[in-house]
Amino acid sequence: MKNKAFLITLITILVIQTLLTGCAKSEGSGQNAAASWQTNTSESQTEEAVEETETDTDTVAEDTESTEITEEKEDETMNNTEIPALRDCVPEEMGGALIGCAVTYNELKDPKVFEILTTHFNAVTFGNELKPDCLFGYHNSACPGTEEAELNGETMIVPKLDFSRSEEMLDKIHEYNEANPDRQIKVRGHVLVWHSQTPEWFFHEDYIKTNDYVDKETMNKRLEWYIKTVLEHYTGPDSKYKDMFYGWDVVNEAISDNGGKLRTDAEKSEEKLSEDTHGSNSSWYHVYGSNEFIINAFKYANKYAPDDLMLFYNDYNETNLAKRNGIVELLKAIKENEGPKGEGTRISGMGMQGHYHMDDPSANEVEVSAKAYAEVVGTVQLTELDITASSDYDGSAKAKDEENEKLRKRYNVLYYTLRSLKNTQNVDITGITFWGTADHYSWLQSRSNVGGGNTSGLPQMPLLFDENYEPKPAFFVFAQTTG
Ligand code: GLA
């Protein structure tokens, strides 16, 4: 009973606060108009948010106790409450930062995901569809066929690309953008160069994976051709999609978890490199034996990308000390090679993936890392944010409530940290992207062992919307505004 009164009171406060502040509601916002979810949060964020603006990050990291509220209100206030749209709140709180989510081809076909995307987000990353394996038509075991292409005045033989899956997704968003010019959604290109989800045959003579690896010179041509063709296709002057992209992950995950060195071809020595399309080994490294492919990737991206397309390096475990140092060194190397189009590199920012756990990393580690990256490349974005469940989470209804509350507090601390970095510490954080929309679609569900967190294989609940597409308590952390 006490809990019920508590709940009602807090929701009332949330409603009043939202009405009083400048955060626009989802109602009337474009084609998909209002989100009609009822608020099901167990506690308003208002008091904590106010309280937290007066404390420092470290204090907030420890301060996870809820604020006591005693007033009571009537039940009706719970019904049919319009919820704010994240895209109207987060940019306001974060100096115009983008608020994004990842969606895959199948997820985008789910009308409820599409509604969440178009109501709440102004940026999107495709979960898989702009990765090399998809652009090669998922022909992972053998090259799908070749054709001729021109590169720097020379004719070369290249594998056939298949843009169809990504285009289907882009067309849908393009159509939405045309119909809703004031509520457009921007796209993050993800990713050009990655050791994973890149067919092994791409690195071998005649694109046959049982042949020898090609030499560096040949691989450079393939690298340049791939980056040129992909960037021109989506962002070139004749592309239907040219105005849709705000940035592109040029290189993903090139630093190893072991000591922050460059990821090599021997992360798992027992694995055969040529059968390791999803493993840890890097065939890029195998061909080059150095960071040259990374430097070259940023040179080619600079050469072929429009000047206003942001170019990112993106990595996970990015708050880990040794790995952070390794990433910083790499970013410096990319910066040192900066130069004009066609000659040098260009890098606009660091993508901190943000695949975090309930207890790790600390707010302080996030803060220190964001500052370290910003010091080298200026801009930082959170690009794949999600949070693995606590190690004792067992998936039961009771545990779920508790876990939701933990998640809310975890996101609260994290968001406070990001706002503090942006608004009071001058760290240029220009985007926050969640790796998914509703919990049941999260990539974490299919992982039996997610390092550092829940290793039981039980359901995960890392995102802002639950399996019924309802906003969770954690949603309201980001749907708040101080006006
Ligand atoms: C990495 C990649 C993403 C995605 C996620 C998990 O972080 O950058 O593209 O594969 O893992 O789904």
mmCIF file of N, CA and C in Angstrom, residues 331-435:
data_model
loop_
_atom_site.group_PDB
_atom_site.id
_atom_site.type_symbol
_atom_site.label_atom_id
_atom_site.label_comp_id
_atom_site.label_asym_id
_atom_site.label_seq_id
_atom_site.Cartn_x
_atom_site.Cartn_y
_atom_site.Cartn_z
ATOM 1 N N LEU A 331 44.717 6.582 -32.046
ATOM 2 C CA LEU A 331 44.087 7.846 -32.474
ATOM 3 C C LEU A 331 45.159 8.885 -32.778
ATOM 4 N N LYS A 332 46.201 8.890 -31.954
ATOM 5 C CA LYS A 332 47.293 9.851 -32.196
ATOM 6 C C LYS A 332 47.971 9.560 -33.542
ATOM 7 N N ALA A 333 48.168 8.277 -33.818
ATOM 8 C CA ALA A 333 48.811 7.905 -35.086
ATOM 9 C C ALA A 333 47.945 8.342 -36.271
ATOM 10 N N ILE A 334 46.641 8.176 -36.116
ATOM 11 C CA ILE A 334 45.739 8.598 -37.205
ATOM 12 C C ILE A 334 45.819 10.118 -37.361
ATOM 13 N N LYS A 335 45.816 10.824 -36.235
ATOM 14 C CA LYS A 335 45.904 12.294 -36.273
ATOM 15 C C LYS A 335 47.221 12.766 -36.892
ATOM 16 N N GLU A 336 48.308 12.078 -36.526
ATOM 17 C CA GLU A 336 49.625 12.492 -37.047
ATOM 18 C C GLU A 336 49.690 12.400 -38.564
ATOM 19 N N ASN A 337 48.848 11.563 -39.126
ATOM 20 C CA ASN A 337 48.836 11.405 -40.581
ATOM 21 C C ASN A 337 47.782 12.274 -41.264
ATOM 22 N N GLU A 338 47.228 13.205 -40.520
ATOM 23 C CA GLU A 338 46.206 14.074 -41.114
ATOM 24 C C GLU A 338 46.776 14.879 -42.270
ATOM 25 N N GLY A 339 45.922 15.122 -43.242
ATOM 26 C CA GLY A 339 46.371 15.911 -44.392
ATOM 27 C C GLY A 339 45.224 16.166 -45.325
ATOM 28 N N PRO A 340 45.489 16.891 -46.416
ATOM 29 C CA PRO A 340 44.408 17.222 -47.353
ATOM 30 C C PRO A 340 43.824 15.975 -48.016
ATOM 31 N N LYS A 341 42.651 16.141 -48.535
ATOM 32 C CA LYS A 341 41.977 15.066 -49.280
ATOM 33 C C LYS A 341 42.916 14.444 -50.301
ATOM 34 N N GLY A 342 42.955 13.133 -50.353
ATOM 35 C CA GLY A 342 43.793 12.474 -51.346
ATOM 36 C C GLY A 342 45.231 12.275 -50.856
ATOM 37 N N GLU A 343 45.554 12.905 -49.736
ATOM 38 C CA GLU A 343 46.923 12.750 -49.212
ATOM 39 C C GLU A 343 46.937 12.193 -47.790
ATOM 40 N N GLY A 344 46.208 12.877 -46.901
ATOM 41 C CA GLY A 344 46.297 12.488 -45.500
ATOM 42 C C GLY A 344 44.987 11.939 -44.947
ATOM 43 N N THR A 345 45.040 11.628 -43.654
ATOM 44 C CA THR A 345 43.855 11.109 -42.977
ATOM 45 C C THR A 345 42.959 12.256 -42.508
ATOM 46 N N ARG A 346 41.754 11.891 -42.156
ATOM 47 C CA ARG A 346 40.873 12.795 -41.400
ATOM 48 C C ARG A 346 40.128 11.921 -40.404
ATOM 49 N N ILE A 347 40.069 12.360 -39.159
ATOM 50 C CA ILE A 347 39.254 11.662 -38.158
ATOM 51 C C ILE A 347 38.478 12.712 -37.376
ATOM 52 N N SER A 348 37.177 12.464 -37.202
ATOM 53 C CA SER A 348 36.337 13.467 -36.534
ATOM 54 C C SER A 348 36.039 13.108 -35.099
ATOM 55 N N GLY A 349 36.141 11.820 -34.766
ATOM 56 C CA GLY A 349 35.742 11.485 -33.405
ATOM 57 C C GLY A 349 36.001 10.040 -33.047
ATOM 58 N N MET A 350 35.807 9.786 -31.759
ATOM 59 C CA MET A 350 35.976 8.445 -31.195
ATOM 60 C C MET A 350 34.606 7.886 -30.825
ATOM 61 N N GLY A 351 34.319 6.699 -31.303
ATOM 62 C CA GLY A 351 33.086 6.026 -30.919
ATOM 63 C C GLY A 351 33.357 5.118 -29.735
ATOM 64 N N MET A 352 32.842 5.502 -28.576
ATOM 65 C CA MET A 352 32.911 4.628 -27.400
ATOM 66 C C MET A 352 31.681 3.724 -27.492
ATOM 67 N N GLN A 353 31.908 2.444 -27.742
ATOM 68 C CA GLN A 353 30.744 1.573 -27.977
ATOM 69 C C GLN A 353 29.801 1.556 -26.783
ATOM 70 N N GLY A 354 30.333 1.489 -25.586
ATOM 71 C CA GLY A 354 29.457 1.538 -24.413
ATOM 72 C C GLY A 354 28.683 0.253 -24.160
ATOM 73 N N HIS A 355 29.278 -0.895 -24.478
ATOM 74 C CA HIS A 355 28.671 -2.170 -24.053
ATOM 75 C C HIS A 355 29.090 -2.391 -22.602
ATOM 76 N N TYR A 356 28.308 -1.860 -21.705
ATOM 77 C CA TYR A 356 28.691 -1.845 -20.295
ATOM 78 C C TYR A 356 27.941 -2.924 -19.502
ATOM 79 N N HIS A 357 28.391 -3.095 -18.260
ATOM 80 C CA HIS A 357 27.760 -4.056 -17.349
ATOM 81 C C HIS A 357 27.137 -3.297 -16.189
ATOM 82 N N MET A 358 26.389 -4.015 -15.366
ATOM 83 C CA MET A 358 25.686 -3.342 -14.272
ATOM 84 C C MET A 358 26.668 -2.709 -13.279
ATOM 85 N N ASP A 359 27.810 -3.362 -13.065
ATOM 86 C CA ASP A 359 28.737 -2.823 -12.063
ATOM 87 C C ASP A 359 30.036 -2.296 -12.655
ATOM 88 N N ASP A 360 30.130 -2.279 -13.914
ATOM 89 C CA ASP A 360 31.416 -1.946 -14.512
ATOM 90 C C ASP A 360 31.185 -1.451 -15.940
ATOM 91 N N PRO A 361 31.832 -0.392 -16.387
ATOM 92 C CA PRO A 361 32.842 0.399 -15.699
ATOM 93 C C PRO A 361 32.211 1.422 -14.759
ATOM 94 N N SER A 362 33.042 2.046 -13.943
ATOM 95 C CA SER A 362 32.549 3.086 -13.048
ATOM 96 C C SER A 362 32.334 4.368 -13.841
ATOM 97 N N ALA A 363 31.544 5.257 -13.244
ATOM 98 C CA ALA A 363 31.314 6.559 -13.883
ATOM 99 C C ALA A 363 32.643 7.261 -14.107
ATOM 100 N N ASN A 364 33.533 7.087 -13.143
ATOM 101 C CA ASN A 364 34.837 7.745 -13.259
ATOM 102 C C ASN A 364 35.630 7.228 -14.457
ATOM 103 N N GLU A 365 35.559 5.915 -14.677
ATOM 104 C CA GLU A 365 36.284 5.354 -15.828
ATOM 105 C C GLU A 365 35.710 5.875 -17.150
ATOM 106 N N VAL A 366 34.390 5.998 -17.197
ATOM 107 C CA VAL A 366 33.755 6.541 -18.411
ATOM 108 C C VAL A 366 34.236 7.974 -18.621
ATOM 109 N N GLU A 367 34.250 8.711 -17.520
ATOM 110 C CA GLU A 367 34.630 10.123 -17.595
ATOM 111 C C GLU A 367 36.087 10.294 -18.044
ATOM 112 N N VAL A 368 36.965 9.559 -17.398
ATOM 113 C CA VAL A 368 38.394 9.657 -17.733
ATOM 114 C C VAL A 368 38.620 9.255 -19.196
ATOM 115 N N SER A 369 37.918 8.217 -19.622
ATOM 116 C CA SER A 369 38.104 7.730 -20.992
ATOM 117 C C SER A 369 37.607 8.749 -22.002
ATOM 118 N N ALA A 370 36.410 9.272 -21.775
ATOM 119 C CA ALA A 370 35.866 10.258 -22.718
ATOM 120 C C ALA A 370 36.808 11.454 -22.841
ATOM 121 N N LYS A 371 37.355 11.874 -21.708
ATOM 122 C CA LYS A 371 38.281 13.019 -21.737
ATOM 123 C C LYS A 371 39.554 12.673 -22.513
ATOM 124 N N ALA A 372 40.056 11.462 -22.265
ATOM 125 C CA ALA A 372 41.306 11.055 -22.945
ATOM 126 C C ALA A 372 41.110 11.038 -24.460
ATOM 127 N N TYR A 373 39.972 10.525 -24.897
ATOM 128 C CA TYR A 373 39.720 10.463 -26.342
ATOM 129 C C TYR A 373 39.483 11.859 -26.914
ATOM 130 N N ALA A 374 38.702 12.643 -26.184
ATOM 131 C CA ALA A 374 38.395 13.992 -26.672
ATOM 132 C C ALA A 374 39.666 14.828 -26.799
ATOM 133 N N GLU A 375 40.598 14.570 -25.918
ATOM 134 C CA GLU A 375 41.849 15.331 -25.971
ATOM 135 C C GLU A 375 42.594 15.095 -27.295
ATOM 136 N N VAL A 376 42.446 13.898 -27.842
ATOM 137 C CA VAL A 376 43.153 13.605 -29.101
ATOM 138 C C VAL A 376 42.302 13.953 -30.325
ATOM 139 N N VAL A 377 41.045 13.537 -30.318
ATOM 140 C CA VAL A 377 40.250 13.712 -31.542
ATOM 141 C C VAL A 377 39.114 14.728 -31.415
ATOM 142 N N GLY A 378 38.979 15.345 -30.261
ATOM 143 C CA GLY A 378 37.989 16.421 -30.132
ATOM 144 C C GLY A 378 36.591 15.966 -29.772
ATOM 145 N N THR A 379 36.056 15.036 -30.541
ATOM 146 C CA THR A 379 34.652 14.667 -30.368
ATOM 147 C C THR A 379 34.508 13.207 -29.964
ATOM 148 N N VAL A 380 33.502 12.951 -29.134
ATOM 149 C CA VAL A 380 33.237 11.585 -28.674
ATOM 150 C C VAL A 380 31.751 11.287 -28.842
ATOM 151 N N GLN A 381 31.442 10.071 -29.227
ATOM 152 C CA GLN A 381 30.043 9.633 -29.208
ATOM 153 C C GLN A 381 29.951 8.276 -28.506
ATOM 154 N N LEU A 382 28.847 8.057 -27.808
ATOM 155 C CA LEU A 382 28.516 6.720 -27.288
ATOM 156 C C LEU A 382 27.763 6.043 -28.417
ATOM 157 N N THR A 383 28.277 4.933 -28.930
ATOM 158 C CA THR A 383 27.747 4.429 -30.196
ATOM 159 C C THR A 383 26.969 3.124 -30.123
ATOM 160 N N GLU A 384 27.120 2.361 -29.032
ATOM 161 C CA GLU A 384 26.444 1.051 -28.990
ATOM 162 C C GLU A 384 26.001 0.750 -27.561
ATOM 163 N N LEU A 385 25.437 1.721 -26.925
ATOM 164 C CA LEU A 385 25.169 1.618 -25.491
ATOM 165 C C LEU A 385 24.147 0.533 -25.136
ATOM 166 N N ASP A 386 24.530 -0.313 -24.203
ATOM 167 C CA ASP A 386 23.599 -1.247 -23.557
ATOM 168 C C ASP A 386 24.251 -1.736 -22.268
ATOM 169 N N ILE A 387 23.450 -2.350 -21.413
ATOM 170 C CA ILE A 387 23.985 -2.758 -20.109
ATOM 171 C C ILE A 387 23.588 -4.201 -19.799
ATOM 172 N N THR A 388 24.594 -5.026 -19.612
ATOM 173 C CA THR A 388 24.368 -6.434 -19.278
ATOM 174 C C THR A 388 23.768 -6.549 -17.881
ATOM 175 N N ALA A 389 22.859 -7.506 -17.718
ATOM 176 C CA ALA A 389 22.187 -7.692 -16.427
ATOM 177 C C ALA A 389 23.185 -8.061 -15.316
ATOM 178 N N SER A 390 22.765 -7.839 -14.091
ATOM 179 C CA SER A 390 23.592 -8.200 -12.936
ATOM 180 C C SER A 390 23.892 -9.695 -12.944
ATOM 181 N N SER A 391 24.988 -10.049 -12.309
ATOM 182 C CA SER A 391 25.390 -11.458 -12.345
ATOM 183 C C SER A 391 24.398 -12.363 -11.610
ATOM 184 N N ASP A 392 23.603 -11.797 -10.678
ATOM 185 C CA ASP A 392 22.645 -12.641 -9.957
ATOM 186 C C ASP A 392 21.223 -12.531 -10.534
ATOM 187 N N TYR A 393 21.067 -11.905 -11.654
ATOM 188 C CA TYR A 393 19.730 -11.771 -12.241
ATOM 189 C C TYR A 393 19.253 -13.118 -12.789
ATOM 190 N N ASP A 394 18.088 -13.575 -12.311
ATOM 191 C CA ASP A 394 17.648 -14.915 -12.715
ATOM 192 C C ASP A 394 16.428 -14.912 -13.629
ATOM 193 N N GLY A 395 15.969 -13.747 -14.041
ATOM 194 C CA GLY A 395 14.873 -13.692 -15.007
ATOM 195 C C GLY A 395 13.489 -13.812 -14.401
ATOM 196 N N SER A 396 13.357 -14.050 -13.102
ATOM 197 C CA SER A 396 12.033 -14.171 -12.489
ATOM 198 C C SER A 396 11.365 -12.805 -12.411
ATOM 199 N N ALA A 397 10.036 -12.804 -12.209
ATOM 200 C CA ALA A 397 9.280 -11.548 -12.190
ATOM 201 C C ALA A 397 9.805 -10.613 -11.097
ATOM 202 N N LYS A 398 10.070 -11.179 -9.936
ATOM 203 C CA LYS A 398 10.553 -10.352 -8.835
ATOM 204 C C LYS A 398 11.940 -9.777 -9.167
ATOM 205 N N ALA A 399 12.771 -10.654 -9.680
ATOM 206 C CA ALA A 399 14.126 -10.210 -10.021
ATOM 207 C C ALA A 399 14.085 -9.134 -11.099
ATOM 208 N N LYS A 400 13.083 -9.241 -11.951
ATOM 209 C CA LYS A 400 12.972 -8.280 -13.050
ATOM 210 C C LYS A 400 12.708 -6.870 -12.526
ATOM 211 N N ASP A 401 11.804 -6.776 -11.566
ATOM 212 C CA ASP A 401 11.527 -5.458 -10.978
ATOM 213 C C ASP A 401 12.783 -4.858 -10.361
ATOM 214 N N GLU A 402 13.464 -5.693 -9.614
ATOM 215 C CA GLU A 402 14.697 -5.209 -8.977
ATOM 216 C C GLU A 402 15.737 -4.815 -10.019
ATOM 217 N N GLU A 403 15.815 -5.640 -11.049
ATOM 218 C CA GLU A 403 16.802 -5.377 -12.091
ATOM 219 C C GLU A 403 16.466 -4.090 -12.847
ATOM 220 N N ASN A 404 15.180 -3.883 -13.072
ATOM 221 C CA ASN A 404 14.758 -2.648 -13.734
ATOM 222 C C ASN A 404 15.181 -1.429 -12.933
ATOM 223 N N GLU A 405 15.056 -1.550 -11.647
ATOM 224 C CA GLU A 405 15.443 -0.437 -10.781
ATOM 225 C C GLU A 405 16.963 -0.228 -10.806
ATOM 226 N N LYS A 406 17.690 -1.339 -10.807
ATOM 227 C CA LYS A 406 19.158 -1.227 -10.895
ATOM 228 C C LYS A 406 19.560 -0.586 -12.224
ATOM 229 N N LEU A 407 18.875 -1.018 -13.252
ATOM 230 C CA LEU A 407 19.203 -0.495 -14.588
ATOM 231 C C LEU A 407 18.922 1.003 -14.660
ATOM 232 N N ARG A 408 17.808 1.385 -14.076
ATOM 233 C CA ARG A 408 17.451 2.803 -14.062
ATOM 234 C C ARG A 408 18.533 3.616 -13.350
ATOM 235 N N LYS A 409 18.958 3.110 -12.224
ATOM 236 C CA LYS A 409 19.979 3.835 -11.469
ATOM 237 C C LYS A 409 21.310 3.863 -12.230
ATOM 238 N N ARG A 410 21.609 2.760 -12.853
ATOM 239 C CA ARG A 410 22.867 2.669 -13.622
ATOM 240 C C ARG A 410 22.858 3.685 -14.762
ATOM 241 N N TYR A 411 21.754 3.715 -15.505
ATOM 242 C CA TYR A 411 21.656 4.677 -16.607
ATOM 243 C C TYR A 411 21.617 6.114 -16.073
ATOM 244 N N ASN A 412 21.017 6.271 -14.914
ATOM 245 C CA ASN A 412 20.931 7.610 -14.323
ATOM 246 C C ASN A 412 22.328 8.169 -14.056
ATOM 247 N N VAL A 413 23.165 7.326 -13.464
ATOM 248 C CA VAL A 413 24.537 7.746 -13.166
ATOM 249 C C VAL A 413 25.304 8.011 -14.464
ATOM 250 N N LEU A 414 25.116 7.122 -15.409
ATOM 251 C CA LEU A 414 25.829 7.257 -16.673
ATOM 252 C C LEU A 414 25.413 8.539 -17.404
ATOM 253 N N TYR A 415 24.119 8.772 -17.445
ATOM 254 C CA TYR A 415 23.621 9.953 -18.163
ATOM 255 C C TYR A 415 24.057 11.229 -17.445
ATOM 256 N N TYR A 416 24.040 11.168 -16.128
ATOM 257 C CA TYR A 416 24.524 12.327 -15.374
ATOM 258 C C TYR A 416 25.989 12.605 -15.740
ATOM 259 N N THR A 417 26.772 11.533 -15.808
ATOM 260 C CA THR A 417 28.192 11.675 -16.147
ATOM 261 C C THR A 417 28.363 12.309 -17.521
ATOM 262 N N LEU A 418 27.574 11.836 -18.481
ATOM 263 C CA LEU A 418 27.692 12.366 -19.845
ATOM 264 C C LEU A 418 27.276 13.834 -19.898
ATOM 265 N N ARG A 419 26.209 14.160 -19.184
ATOM 266 C CA ARG A 419 25.761 15.567 -19.169
ATOM 267 C C ARG A 419 26.801 16.453 -18.500
ATOM 268 N N SER A 420 27.363 15.937 -17.423
ATOM 269 C CA SER A 420 28.374 16.722 -16.726
ATOM 270 C C SER A 420 29.593 16.955 -17.632
ATOM 271 N N LEU A 421 30.006 15.900 -18.337
ATOM 272 C CA LEU A 421 31.139 16.047 -19.251
ATOM 273 C C LEU A 421 30.833 17.097 -20.308
ATOM 274 N N LYS A 422 29.639 16.988 -20.865
ATOM 275 C CA LYS A 422 29.273 17.883 -21.964
ATOM 276 C C LYS A 422 29.044 19.316 -21.489
ATOM 277 N N ASN A 423 28.287 19.445 -20.419
ATOM 278 C CA ASN A 423 27.806 20.781 -20.052
ATOM 279 C C ASN A 423 28.718 21.546 -19.106
ATOM 280 N N THR A 424 29.490 20.831 -18.315
ATOM 281 C CA THR A 424 30.338 21.585 -17.387
ATOM 282 C C THR A 424 31.824 21.310 -17.565
ATOM 283 N N GLN A 425 32.163 20.257 -18.314
ATOM 284 C CA GLN A 425 33.596 19.971 -18.456
ATOM 285 C C GLN A 425 34.073 20.126 -19.898
ATOM 286 N N ASN A 426 33.165 20.626 -20.744
ATOM 287 C CA ASN A 426 33.580 20.982 -22.098
ATOM 288 C C ASN A 426 34.062 19.810 -22.951
ATOM 289 N N VAL A 427 33.574 18.615 -22.673
ATOM 290 C CA VAL A 427 33.927 17.467 -23.506
ATOM 291 C C VAL A 427 32.846 17.333 -24.580
ATOM 292 N N ASP A 428 33.276 17.323 -25.827
ATOM 293 C CA ASP A 428 32.331 17.415 -26.939
ATOM 294 C C ASP A 428 31.682 16.061 -27.254
ATOM 295 N N ILE A 429 30.672 15.729 -26.481
ATOM 296 C CA ILE A 429 29.935 14.475 -26.727
ATOM 297 C C ILE A 429 28.758 14.815 -27.631
ATOM 298 N N THR A 430 28.766 14.272 -28.840
ATOM 299 C CA THR A 430 27.754 14.712 -29.820
ATOM 300 C C THR A 430 26.737 13.634 -30.176
ATOM 301 N N GLY A 431 26.754 12.525 -29.465
ATOM 302 C CA GLY A 431 25.755 11.513 -29.777
ATOM 303 C C GLY A 431 25.714 10.404 -28.741
ATOM 304 N N ILE A 432 24.502 9.891 -28.522
ATOM 305 C CA ILE A 432 24.317 8.703 -27.676
ATOM 306 C C ILE A 432 23.430 7.746 -28.472
ATOM 307 N N THR A 433 23.986 6.588 -28.789
ATOM 308 C CA THR A 433 23.206 5.589 -29.533
ATOM 309 C C THR A 433 23.114 4.305 -28.717
ATOM 310 N N PHE A 434 21.886 3.812 -28.560
ATOM 311 C CA PHE A 434 21.666 2.529 -27.878
ATOM 312 C C PHE A 434 21.765 1.407 -28.897
ATOM 313 N N TRP A 435 22.317 0.251 -28.437
ATOM 314 C CA TRP A 435 22.434 -0.854 -29.380
ATOM 315 C C TRP A 435 21.139 -1.677 -29.356
#
